[in-house]
Each structure stands twice: as structure tokens, then as C-alpha cells.
mmCIF file with all atom_site columns, C-alpha atoms in Angstrom:
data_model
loop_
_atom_site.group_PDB
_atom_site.id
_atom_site.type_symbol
_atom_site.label_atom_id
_atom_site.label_alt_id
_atom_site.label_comp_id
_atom_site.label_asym_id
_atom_site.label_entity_id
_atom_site.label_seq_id
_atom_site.pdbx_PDB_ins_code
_atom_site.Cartn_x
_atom_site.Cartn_y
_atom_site.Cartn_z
_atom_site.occupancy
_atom_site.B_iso_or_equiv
_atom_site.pdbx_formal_charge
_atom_site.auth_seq_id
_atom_site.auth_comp_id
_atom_site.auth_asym_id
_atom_site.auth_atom_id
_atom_site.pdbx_PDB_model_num
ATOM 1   C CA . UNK A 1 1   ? -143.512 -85.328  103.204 1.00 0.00 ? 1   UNK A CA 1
ATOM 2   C CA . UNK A 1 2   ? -146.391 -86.134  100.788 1.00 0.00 ? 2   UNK A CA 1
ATOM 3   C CA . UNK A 1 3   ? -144.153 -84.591  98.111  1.00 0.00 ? 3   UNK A CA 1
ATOM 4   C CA . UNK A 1 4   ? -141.272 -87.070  98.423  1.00 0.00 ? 4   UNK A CA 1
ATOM 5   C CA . UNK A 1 5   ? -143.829 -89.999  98.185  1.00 0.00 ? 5   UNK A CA 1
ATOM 6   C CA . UNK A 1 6   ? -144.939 -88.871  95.492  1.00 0.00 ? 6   UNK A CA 1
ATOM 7   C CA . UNK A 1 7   ? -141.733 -89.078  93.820  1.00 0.00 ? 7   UNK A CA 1
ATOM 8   C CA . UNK A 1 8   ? -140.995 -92.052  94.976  1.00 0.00 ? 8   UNK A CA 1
ATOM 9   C CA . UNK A 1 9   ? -143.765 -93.231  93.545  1.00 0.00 ? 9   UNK A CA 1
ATOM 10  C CA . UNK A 1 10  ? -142.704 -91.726  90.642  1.00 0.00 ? 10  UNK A CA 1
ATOM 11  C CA . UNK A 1 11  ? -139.558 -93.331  90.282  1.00 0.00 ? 11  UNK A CA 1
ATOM 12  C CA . UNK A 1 12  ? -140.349 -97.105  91.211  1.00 0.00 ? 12  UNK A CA 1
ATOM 13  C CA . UNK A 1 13  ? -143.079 -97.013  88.346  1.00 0.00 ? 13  UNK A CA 1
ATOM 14  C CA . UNK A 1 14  ? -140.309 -95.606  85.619  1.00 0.00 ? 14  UNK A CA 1
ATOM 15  C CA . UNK A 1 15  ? -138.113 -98.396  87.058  1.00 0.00 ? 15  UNK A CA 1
ATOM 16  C CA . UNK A 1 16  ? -140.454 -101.093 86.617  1.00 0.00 ? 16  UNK A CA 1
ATOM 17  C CA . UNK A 1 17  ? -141.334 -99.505  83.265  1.00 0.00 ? 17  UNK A CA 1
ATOM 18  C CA . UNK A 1 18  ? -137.958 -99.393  81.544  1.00 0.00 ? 18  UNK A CA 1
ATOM 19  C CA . UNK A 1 19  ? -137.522 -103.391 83.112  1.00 0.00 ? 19  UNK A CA 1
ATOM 20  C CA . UNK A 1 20  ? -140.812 -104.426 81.606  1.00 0.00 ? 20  UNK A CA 1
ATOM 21  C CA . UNK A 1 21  ? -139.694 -102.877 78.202  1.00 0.00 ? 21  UNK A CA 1
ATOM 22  C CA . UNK A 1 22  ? -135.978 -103.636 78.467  1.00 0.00 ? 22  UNK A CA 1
ATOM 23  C CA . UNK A 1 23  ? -137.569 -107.565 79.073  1.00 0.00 ? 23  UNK A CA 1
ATOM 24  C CA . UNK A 1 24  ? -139.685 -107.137 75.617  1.00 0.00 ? 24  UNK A CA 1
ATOM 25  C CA . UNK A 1 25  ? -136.413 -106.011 74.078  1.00 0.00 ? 25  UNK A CA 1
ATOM 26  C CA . UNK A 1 26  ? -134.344 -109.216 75.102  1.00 0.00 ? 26  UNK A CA 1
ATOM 27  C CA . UNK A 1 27  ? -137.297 -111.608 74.277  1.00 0.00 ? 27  UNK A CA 1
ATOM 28  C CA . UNK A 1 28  ? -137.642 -110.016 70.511  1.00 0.00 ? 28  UNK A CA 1
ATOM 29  C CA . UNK A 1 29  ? -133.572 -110.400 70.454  1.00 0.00 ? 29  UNK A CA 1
ATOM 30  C CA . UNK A 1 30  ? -133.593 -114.267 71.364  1.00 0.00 ? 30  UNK A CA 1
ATOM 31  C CA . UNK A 1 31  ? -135.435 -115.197 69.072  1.00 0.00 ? 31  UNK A CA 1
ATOM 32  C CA . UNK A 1 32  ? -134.220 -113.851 66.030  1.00 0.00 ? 32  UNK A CA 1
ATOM 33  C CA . UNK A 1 33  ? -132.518 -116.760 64.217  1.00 0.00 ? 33  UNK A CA 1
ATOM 34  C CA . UNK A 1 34  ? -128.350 -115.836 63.681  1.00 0.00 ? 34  UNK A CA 1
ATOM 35  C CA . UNK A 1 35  ? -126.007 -118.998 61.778  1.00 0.00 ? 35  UNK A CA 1
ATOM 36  C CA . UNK A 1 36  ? -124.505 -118.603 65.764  1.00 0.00 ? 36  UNK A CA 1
ATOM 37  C CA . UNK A 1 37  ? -127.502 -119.534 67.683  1.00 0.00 ? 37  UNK A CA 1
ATOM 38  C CA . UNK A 1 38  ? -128.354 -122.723 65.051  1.00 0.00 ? 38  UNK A CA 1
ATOM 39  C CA . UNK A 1 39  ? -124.971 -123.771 65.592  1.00 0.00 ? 39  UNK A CA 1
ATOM 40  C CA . UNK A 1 40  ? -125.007 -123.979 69.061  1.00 0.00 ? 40  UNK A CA 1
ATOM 41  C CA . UNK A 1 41  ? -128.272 -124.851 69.495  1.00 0.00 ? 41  UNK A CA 1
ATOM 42  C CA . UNK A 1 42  ? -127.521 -128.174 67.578  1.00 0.00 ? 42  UNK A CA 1
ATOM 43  C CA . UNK A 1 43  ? -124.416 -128.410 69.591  1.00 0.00 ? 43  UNK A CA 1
ATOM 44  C CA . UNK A 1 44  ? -126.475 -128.256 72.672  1.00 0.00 ? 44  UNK A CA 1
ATOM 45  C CA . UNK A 1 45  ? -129.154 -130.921 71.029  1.00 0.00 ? 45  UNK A CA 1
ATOM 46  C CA . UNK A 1 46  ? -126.399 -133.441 70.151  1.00 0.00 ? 46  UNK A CA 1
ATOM 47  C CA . UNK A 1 47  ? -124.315 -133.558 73.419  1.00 0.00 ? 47  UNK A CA 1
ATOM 48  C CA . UNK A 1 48  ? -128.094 -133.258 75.620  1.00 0.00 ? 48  UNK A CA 1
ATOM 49  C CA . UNK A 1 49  ? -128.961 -135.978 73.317  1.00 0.00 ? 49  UNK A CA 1
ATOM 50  C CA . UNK A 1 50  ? -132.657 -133.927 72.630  1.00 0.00 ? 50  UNK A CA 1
ATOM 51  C CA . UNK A 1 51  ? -133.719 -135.500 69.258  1.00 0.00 ? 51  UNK A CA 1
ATOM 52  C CA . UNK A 1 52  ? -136.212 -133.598 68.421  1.00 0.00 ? 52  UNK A CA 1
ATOM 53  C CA . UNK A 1 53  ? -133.995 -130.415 68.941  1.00 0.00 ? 53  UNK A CA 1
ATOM 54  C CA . UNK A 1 54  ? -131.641 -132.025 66.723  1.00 0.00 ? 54  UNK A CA 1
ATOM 55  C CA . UNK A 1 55  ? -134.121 -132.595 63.993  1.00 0.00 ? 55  UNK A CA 1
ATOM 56  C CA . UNK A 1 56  ? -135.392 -129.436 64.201  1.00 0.00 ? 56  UNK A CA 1
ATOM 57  C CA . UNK A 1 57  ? -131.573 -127.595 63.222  1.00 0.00 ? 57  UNK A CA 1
ATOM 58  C CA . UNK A 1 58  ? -130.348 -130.234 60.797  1.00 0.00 ? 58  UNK A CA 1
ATOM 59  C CA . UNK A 1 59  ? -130.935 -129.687 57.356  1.00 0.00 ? 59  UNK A CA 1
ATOM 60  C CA . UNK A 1 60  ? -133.365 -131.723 55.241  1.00 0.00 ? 60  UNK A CA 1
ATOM 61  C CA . UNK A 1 61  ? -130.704 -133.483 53.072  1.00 0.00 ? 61  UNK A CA 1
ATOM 62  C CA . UNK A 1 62  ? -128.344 -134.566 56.178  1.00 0.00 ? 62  UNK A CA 1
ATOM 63  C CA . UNK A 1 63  ? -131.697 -136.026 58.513  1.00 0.00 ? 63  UNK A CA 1
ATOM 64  C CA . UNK A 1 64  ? -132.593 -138.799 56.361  1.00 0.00 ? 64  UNK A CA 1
ATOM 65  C CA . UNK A 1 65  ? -129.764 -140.684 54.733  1.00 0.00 ? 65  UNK A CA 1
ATOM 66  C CA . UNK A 1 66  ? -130.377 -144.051 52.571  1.00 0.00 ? 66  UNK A CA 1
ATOM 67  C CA . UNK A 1 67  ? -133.651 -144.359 54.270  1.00 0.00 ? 67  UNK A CA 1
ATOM 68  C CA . UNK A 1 68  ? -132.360 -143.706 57.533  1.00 0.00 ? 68  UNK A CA 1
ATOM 69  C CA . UNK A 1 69  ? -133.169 -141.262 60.090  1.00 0.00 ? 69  UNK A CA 1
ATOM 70  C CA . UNK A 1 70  ? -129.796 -140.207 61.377  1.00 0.00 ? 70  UNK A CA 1
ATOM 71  C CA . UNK A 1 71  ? -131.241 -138.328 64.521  1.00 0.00 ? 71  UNK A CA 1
ATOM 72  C CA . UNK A 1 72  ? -132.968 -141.324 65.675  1.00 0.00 ? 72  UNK A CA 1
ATOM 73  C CA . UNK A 1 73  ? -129.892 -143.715 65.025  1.00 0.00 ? 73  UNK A CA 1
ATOM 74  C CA . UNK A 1 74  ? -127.555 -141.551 66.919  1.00 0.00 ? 74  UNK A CA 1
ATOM 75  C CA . UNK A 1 75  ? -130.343 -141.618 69.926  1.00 0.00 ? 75  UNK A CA 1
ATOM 76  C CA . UNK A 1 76  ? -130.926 -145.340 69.113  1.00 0.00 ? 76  UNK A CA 1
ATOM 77  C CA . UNK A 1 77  ? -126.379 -145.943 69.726  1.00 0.00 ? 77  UNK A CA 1
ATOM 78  C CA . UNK A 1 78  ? -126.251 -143.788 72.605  1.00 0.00 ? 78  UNK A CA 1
ATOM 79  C CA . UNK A 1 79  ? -128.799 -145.490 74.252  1.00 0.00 ? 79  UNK A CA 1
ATOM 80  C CA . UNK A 1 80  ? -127.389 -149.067 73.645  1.00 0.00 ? 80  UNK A CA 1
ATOM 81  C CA . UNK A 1 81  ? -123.903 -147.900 75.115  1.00 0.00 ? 81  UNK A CA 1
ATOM 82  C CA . UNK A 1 82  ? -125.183 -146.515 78.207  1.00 0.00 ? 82  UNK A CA 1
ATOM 83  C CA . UNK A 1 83  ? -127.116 -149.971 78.918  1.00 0.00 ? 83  UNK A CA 1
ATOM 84  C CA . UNK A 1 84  ? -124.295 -152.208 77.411  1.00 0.00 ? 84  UNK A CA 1
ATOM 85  C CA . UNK A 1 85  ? -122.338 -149.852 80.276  1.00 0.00 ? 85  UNK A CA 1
ATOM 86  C CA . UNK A 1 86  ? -124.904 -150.295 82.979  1.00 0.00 ? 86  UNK A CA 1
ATOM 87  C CA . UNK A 1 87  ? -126.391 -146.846 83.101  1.00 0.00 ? 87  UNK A CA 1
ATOM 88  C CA . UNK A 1 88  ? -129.607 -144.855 81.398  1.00 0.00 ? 88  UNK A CA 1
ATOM 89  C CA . UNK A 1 89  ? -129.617 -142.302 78.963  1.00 0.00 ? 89  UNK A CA 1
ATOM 90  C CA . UNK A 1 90  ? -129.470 -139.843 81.163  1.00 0.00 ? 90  UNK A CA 1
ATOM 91  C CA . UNK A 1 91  ? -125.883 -140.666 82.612  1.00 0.00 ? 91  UNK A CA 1
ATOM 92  C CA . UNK A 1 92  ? -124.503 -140.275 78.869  1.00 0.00 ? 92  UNK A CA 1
ATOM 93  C CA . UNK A 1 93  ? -125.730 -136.908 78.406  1.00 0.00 ? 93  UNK A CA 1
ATOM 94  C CA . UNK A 1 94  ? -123.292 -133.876 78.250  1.00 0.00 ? 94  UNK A CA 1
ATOM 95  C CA . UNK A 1 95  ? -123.522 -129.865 79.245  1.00 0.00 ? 95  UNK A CA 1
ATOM 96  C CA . UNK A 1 96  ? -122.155 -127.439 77.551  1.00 0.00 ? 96  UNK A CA 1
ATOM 97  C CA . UNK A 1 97  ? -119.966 -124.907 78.801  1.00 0.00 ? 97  UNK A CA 1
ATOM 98  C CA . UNK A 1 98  ? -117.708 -121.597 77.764  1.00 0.00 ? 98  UNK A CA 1
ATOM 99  C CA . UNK A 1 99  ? -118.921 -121.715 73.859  1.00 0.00 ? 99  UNK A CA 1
ATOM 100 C CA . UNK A 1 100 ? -117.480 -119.412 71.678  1.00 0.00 ? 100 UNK A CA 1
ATOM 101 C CA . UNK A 1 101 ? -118.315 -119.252 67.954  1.00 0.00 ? 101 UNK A CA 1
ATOM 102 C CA . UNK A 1 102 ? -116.321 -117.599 65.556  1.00 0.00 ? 102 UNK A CA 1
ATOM 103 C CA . UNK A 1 103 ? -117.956 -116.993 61.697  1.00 0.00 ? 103 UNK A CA 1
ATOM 104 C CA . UNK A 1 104 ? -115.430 -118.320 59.419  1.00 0.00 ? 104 UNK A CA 1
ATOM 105 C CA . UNK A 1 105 ? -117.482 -117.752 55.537  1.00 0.00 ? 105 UNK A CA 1
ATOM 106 C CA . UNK A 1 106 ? -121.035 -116.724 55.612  1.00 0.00 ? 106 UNK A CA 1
ATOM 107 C CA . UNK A 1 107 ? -123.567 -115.196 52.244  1.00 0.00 ? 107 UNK A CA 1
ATOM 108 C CA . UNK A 1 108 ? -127.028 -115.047 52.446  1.00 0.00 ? 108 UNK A CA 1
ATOM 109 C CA . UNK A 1 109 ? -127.377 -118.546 52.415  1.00 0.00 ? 109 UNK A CA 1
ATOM 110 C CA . UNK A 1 110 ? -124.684 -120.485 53.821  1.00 0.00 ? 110 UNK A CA 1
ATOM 111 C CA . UNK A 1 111 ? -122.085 -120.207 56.384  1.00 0.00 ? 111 UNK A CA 1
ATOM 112 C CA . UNK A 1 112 ? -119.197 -121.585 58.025  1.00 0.00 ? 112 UNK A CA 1
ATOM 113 C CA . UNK A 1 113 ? -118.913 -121.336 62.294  1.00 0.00 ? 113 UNK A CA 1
ATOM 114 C CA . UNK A 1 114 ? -116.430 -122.394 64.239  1.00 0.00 ? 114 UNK A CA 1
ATOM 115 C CA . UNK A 1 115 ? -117.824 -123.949 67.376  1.00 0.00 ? 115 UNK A CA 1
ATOM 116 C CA . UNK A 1 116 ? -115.531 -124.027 70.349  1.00 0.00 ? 116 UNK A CA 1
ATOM 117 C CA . UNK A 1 117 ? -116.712 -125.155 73.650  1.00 0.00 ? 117 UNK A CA 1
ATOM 118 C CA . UNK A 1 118 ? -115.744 -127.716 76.681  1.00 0.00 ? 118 UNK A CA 1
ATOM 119 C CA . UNK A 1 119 ? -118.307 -130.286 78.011  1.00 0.00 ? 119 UNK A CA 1
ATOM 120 C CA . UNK A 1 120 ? -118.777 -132.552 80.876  1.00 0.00 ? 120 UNK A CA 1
ATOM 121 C CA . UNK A 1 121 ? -121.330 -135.201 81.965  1.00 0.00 ? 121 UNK A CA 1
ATOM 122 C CA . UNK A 1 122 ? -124.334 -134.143 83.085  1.00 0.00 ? 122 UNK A CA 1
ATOM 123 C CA . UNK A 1 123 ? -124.248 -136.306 86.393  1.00 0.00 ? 123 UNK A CA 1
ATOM 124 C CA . UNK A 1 124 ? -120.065 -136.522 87.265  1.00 0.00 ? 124 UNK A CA 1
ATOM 125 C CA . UNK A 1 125 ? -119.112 -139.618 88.693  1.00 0.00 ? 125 UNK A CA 1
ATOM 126 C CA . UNK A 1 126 ? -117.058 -139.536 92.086  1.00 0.00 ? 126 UNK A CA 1
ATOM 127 C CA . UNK A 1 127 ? -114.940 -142.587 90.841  1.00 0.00 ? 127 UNK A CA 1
ATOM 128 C CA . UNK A 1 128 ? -114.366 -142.102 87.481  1.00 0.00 ? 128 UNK A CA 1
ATOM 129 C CA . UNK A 1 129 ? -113.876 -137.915 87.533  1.00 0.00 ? 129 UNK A CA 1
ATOM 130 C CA . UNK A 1 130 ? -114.399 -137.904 84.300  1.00 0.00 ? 130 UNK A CA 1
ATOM 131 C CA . UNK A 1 131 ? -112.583 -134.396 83.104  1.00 0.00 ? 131 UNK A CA 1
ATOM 132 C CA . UNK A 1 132 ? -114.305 -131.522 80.688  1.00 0.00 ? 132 UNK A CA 1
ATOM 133 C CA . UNK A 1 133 ? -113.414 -132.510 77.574  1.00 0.00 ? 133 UNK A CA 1
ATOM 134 C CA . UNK A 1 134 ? -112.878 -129.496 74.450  1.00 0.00 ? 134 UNK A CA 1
ATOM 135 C CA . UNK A 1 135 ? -115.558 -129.299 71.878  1.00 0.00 ? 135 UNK A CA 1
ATOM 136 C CA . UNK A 1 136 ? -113.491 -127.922 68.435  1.00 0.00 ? 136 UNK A CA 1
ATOM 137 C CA . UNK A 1 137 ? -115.836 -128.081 65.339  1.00 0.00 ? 137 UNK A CA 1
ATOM 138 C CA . UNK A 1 138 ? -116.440 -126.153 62.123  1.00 0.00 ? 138 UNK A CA 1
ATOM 139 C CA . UNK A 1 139 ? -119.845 -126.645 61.590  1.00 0.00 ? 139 UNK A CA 1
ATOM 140 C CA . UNK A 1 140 ? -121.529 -125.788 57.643  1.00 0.00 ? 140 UNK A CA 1
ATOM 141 C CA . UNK A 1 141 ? -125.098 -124.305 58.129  1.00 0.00 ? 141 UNK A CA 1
ATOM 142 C CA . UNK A 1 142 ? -127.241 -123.869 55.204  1.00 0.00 ? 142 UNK A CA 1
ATOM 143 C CA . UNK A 1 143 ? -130.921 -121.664 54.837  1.00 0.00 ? 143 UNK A CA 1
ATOM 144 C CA . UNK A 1 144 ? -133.712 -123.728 54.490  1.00 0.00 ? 144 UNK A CA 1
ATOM 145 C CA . UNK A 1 145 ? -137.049 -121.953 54.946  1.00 0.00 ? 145 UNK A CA 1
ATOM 146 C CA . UNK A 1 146 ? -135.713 -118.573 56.610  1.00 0.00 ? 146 UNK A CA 1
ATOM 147 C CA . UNK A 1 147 ? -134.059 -120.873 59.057  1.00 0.00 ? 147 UNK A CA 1
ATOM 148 C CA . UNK A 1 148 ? -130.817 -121.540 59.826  1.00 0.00 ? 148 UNK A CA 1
ATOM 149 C CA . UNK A 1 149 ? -129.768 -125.461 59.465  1.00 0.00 ? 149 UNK A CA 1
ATOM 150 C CA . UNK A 1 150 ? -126.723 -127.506 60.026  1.00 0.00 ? 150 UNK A CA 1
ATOM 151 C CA . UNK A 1 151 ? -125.634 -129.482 57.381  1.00 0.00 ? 151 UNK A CA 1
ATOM 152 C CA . UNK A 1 152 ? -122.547 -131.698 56.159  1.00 0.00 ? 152 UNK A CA 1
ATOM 153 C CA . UNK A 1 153 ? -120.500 -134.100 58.512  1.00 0.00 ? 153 UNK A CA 1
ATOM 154 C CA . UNK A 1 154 ? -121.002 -132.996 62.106  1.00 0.00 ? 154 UNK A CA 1
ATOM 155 C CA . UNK A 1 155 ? -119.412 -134.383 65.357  1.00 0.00 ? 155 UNK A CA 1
ATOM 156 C CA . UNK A 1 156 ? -120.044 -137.869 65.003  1.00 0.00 ? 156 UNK A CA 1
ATOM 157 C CA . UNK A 1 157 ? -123.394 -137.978 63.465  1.00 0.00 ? 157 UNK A CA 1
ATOM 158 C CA . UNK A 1 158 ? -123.919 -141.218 61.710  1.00 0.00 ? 158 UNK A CA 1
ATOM 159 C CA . UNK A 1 159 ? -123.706 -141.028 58.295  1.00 0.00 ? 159 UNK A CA 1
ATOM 160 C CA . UNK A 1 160 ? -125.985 -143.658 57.952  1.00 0.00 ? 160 UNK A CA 1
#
């Protein structure tokens, strides 16, 4: 009887061993930086209307145009149509659901994704059932600083 303790001892520790290292293994392999993960990443920014997210995965030529932060104007509009329509910022906001990317053109320093994905409001109203609505974009990422950046015209980011 102490034998079969002993082993299952044994095997809970080799279990909880492979999980701790299998758990190192995912964490190295999120954050590795792949044109995919900018792409929806600034996807997710936009629609969650995170700014600083945004900023962070838009490239330096697209974030200021003509003296104006873009990032901060796009905040600055959805935040004036949610109070011209009664509500906060938070009732404007959008999740992201079922994305798919597909590379189109990539080198070592650009690339092309498609971005395909549906979203809905964060908070669903019960009288206006507002539907999921399809997310179709081809999104142009650029490598700026071993990271990768969106760049170009993208949803309906101001221009400026």
C-alpha cells in the first residue's frame, strides 16, 4: 500500500510539472509579435475604443496627421456621438468575435492581412437588438522598431 502512494505521488508531481512548463511554453508563444496578432490587436483597440492600445499598433506616419493625433480624434468623435445619442462611451464600444486572418503579401518588412471578424455592442440593447455586424478589412502593417504596426487607411480612422 505504501508502494502505490508512492506512485501516486509520483505521478501528480510529473503532472503538475509538464502543466507548469507547458504554461511557460504558451506565455513565451503569446508574446512573440506575428503581422496576425498586430492586426487584430488594433482591430480589438479600435472597436474597444482603447486609445492607447491603438497608439501603441499604428505606425508612426499614420498617428499624427497635419498636426493631428488621429487616435485621440477618433476617441474625441466617438465620444461626442454617444452623448449627442444619450449614452457614455462605454455603450458605443464593440467585442470582437470569430476573427480569422488570412496573410495576403508579407517580406520582412511589410505585409498585407485580411481581417475578417463579426462584432456586436458590448452592452446589447433589449429594444434596439442591435445584430452582429461583419468586420471585412485588408489591413497594411509595416515594421517599425522590431514591431509590427498598422499603417495606411484603416476602418474609419480619421484621416485627419
Amino acid at each position: 500500500m505504501a508502494q502505490d502512494n508512492k506512485g501516486t505521488i509520483i505521478t501528480i508531481g510529473l503532472v503538475i510539472l509538464l502543466g507548469l512548463l507547458l504554461q511557460v511554453v504558451f506565455c513565451f508563444a503569446d508574446n512573440i509579435d506575428t503581422h496576425h496578432k498586430a492586426a487584430v490587436d488594433f482591430a480589438k483597440a479600435y472597436f474597444g475604443l482603447d486609445g492607447s492600445a491603438m497608439s501603441e499598433r499604428l505606425c508612426d506616419e499614420r498617428r499624427v496627421v497635419e498636426g493631428v493625433n488621429v487616435v485621440d480624434k477618433y476617441i474625441y468623435l466617438a465620444t461626442k456621438e454617444a452623448k449627442d445619442r444619450g449614452f457614455g462611451l462605454f455603450y458605443v464600444k464593440d467585442k470582437l468575435y470569430k476573427i480569422k486572418t488570412n496573410t495576403i503579401s508579407k517580406d520582412d518588412s511589410r505585409a498585407k492581412v485580411e481581417l475578417t471578424c463579426y462584432r456586436k455592442p458590448q452592452l446589447k440593447s433589449f429594444f434596439t437588438g442591435e445584430p452582429y455586424k461583419k468586420v471585412d478589412e485588408i489591413i497594411n502593417l509595416v515594421k517599425e522598431d522590431n514591431r509590427w504596426k498598422v499603417c495606411g487607411k484603416v476602418f474609419s480612422l480619421p484621416e485627419n
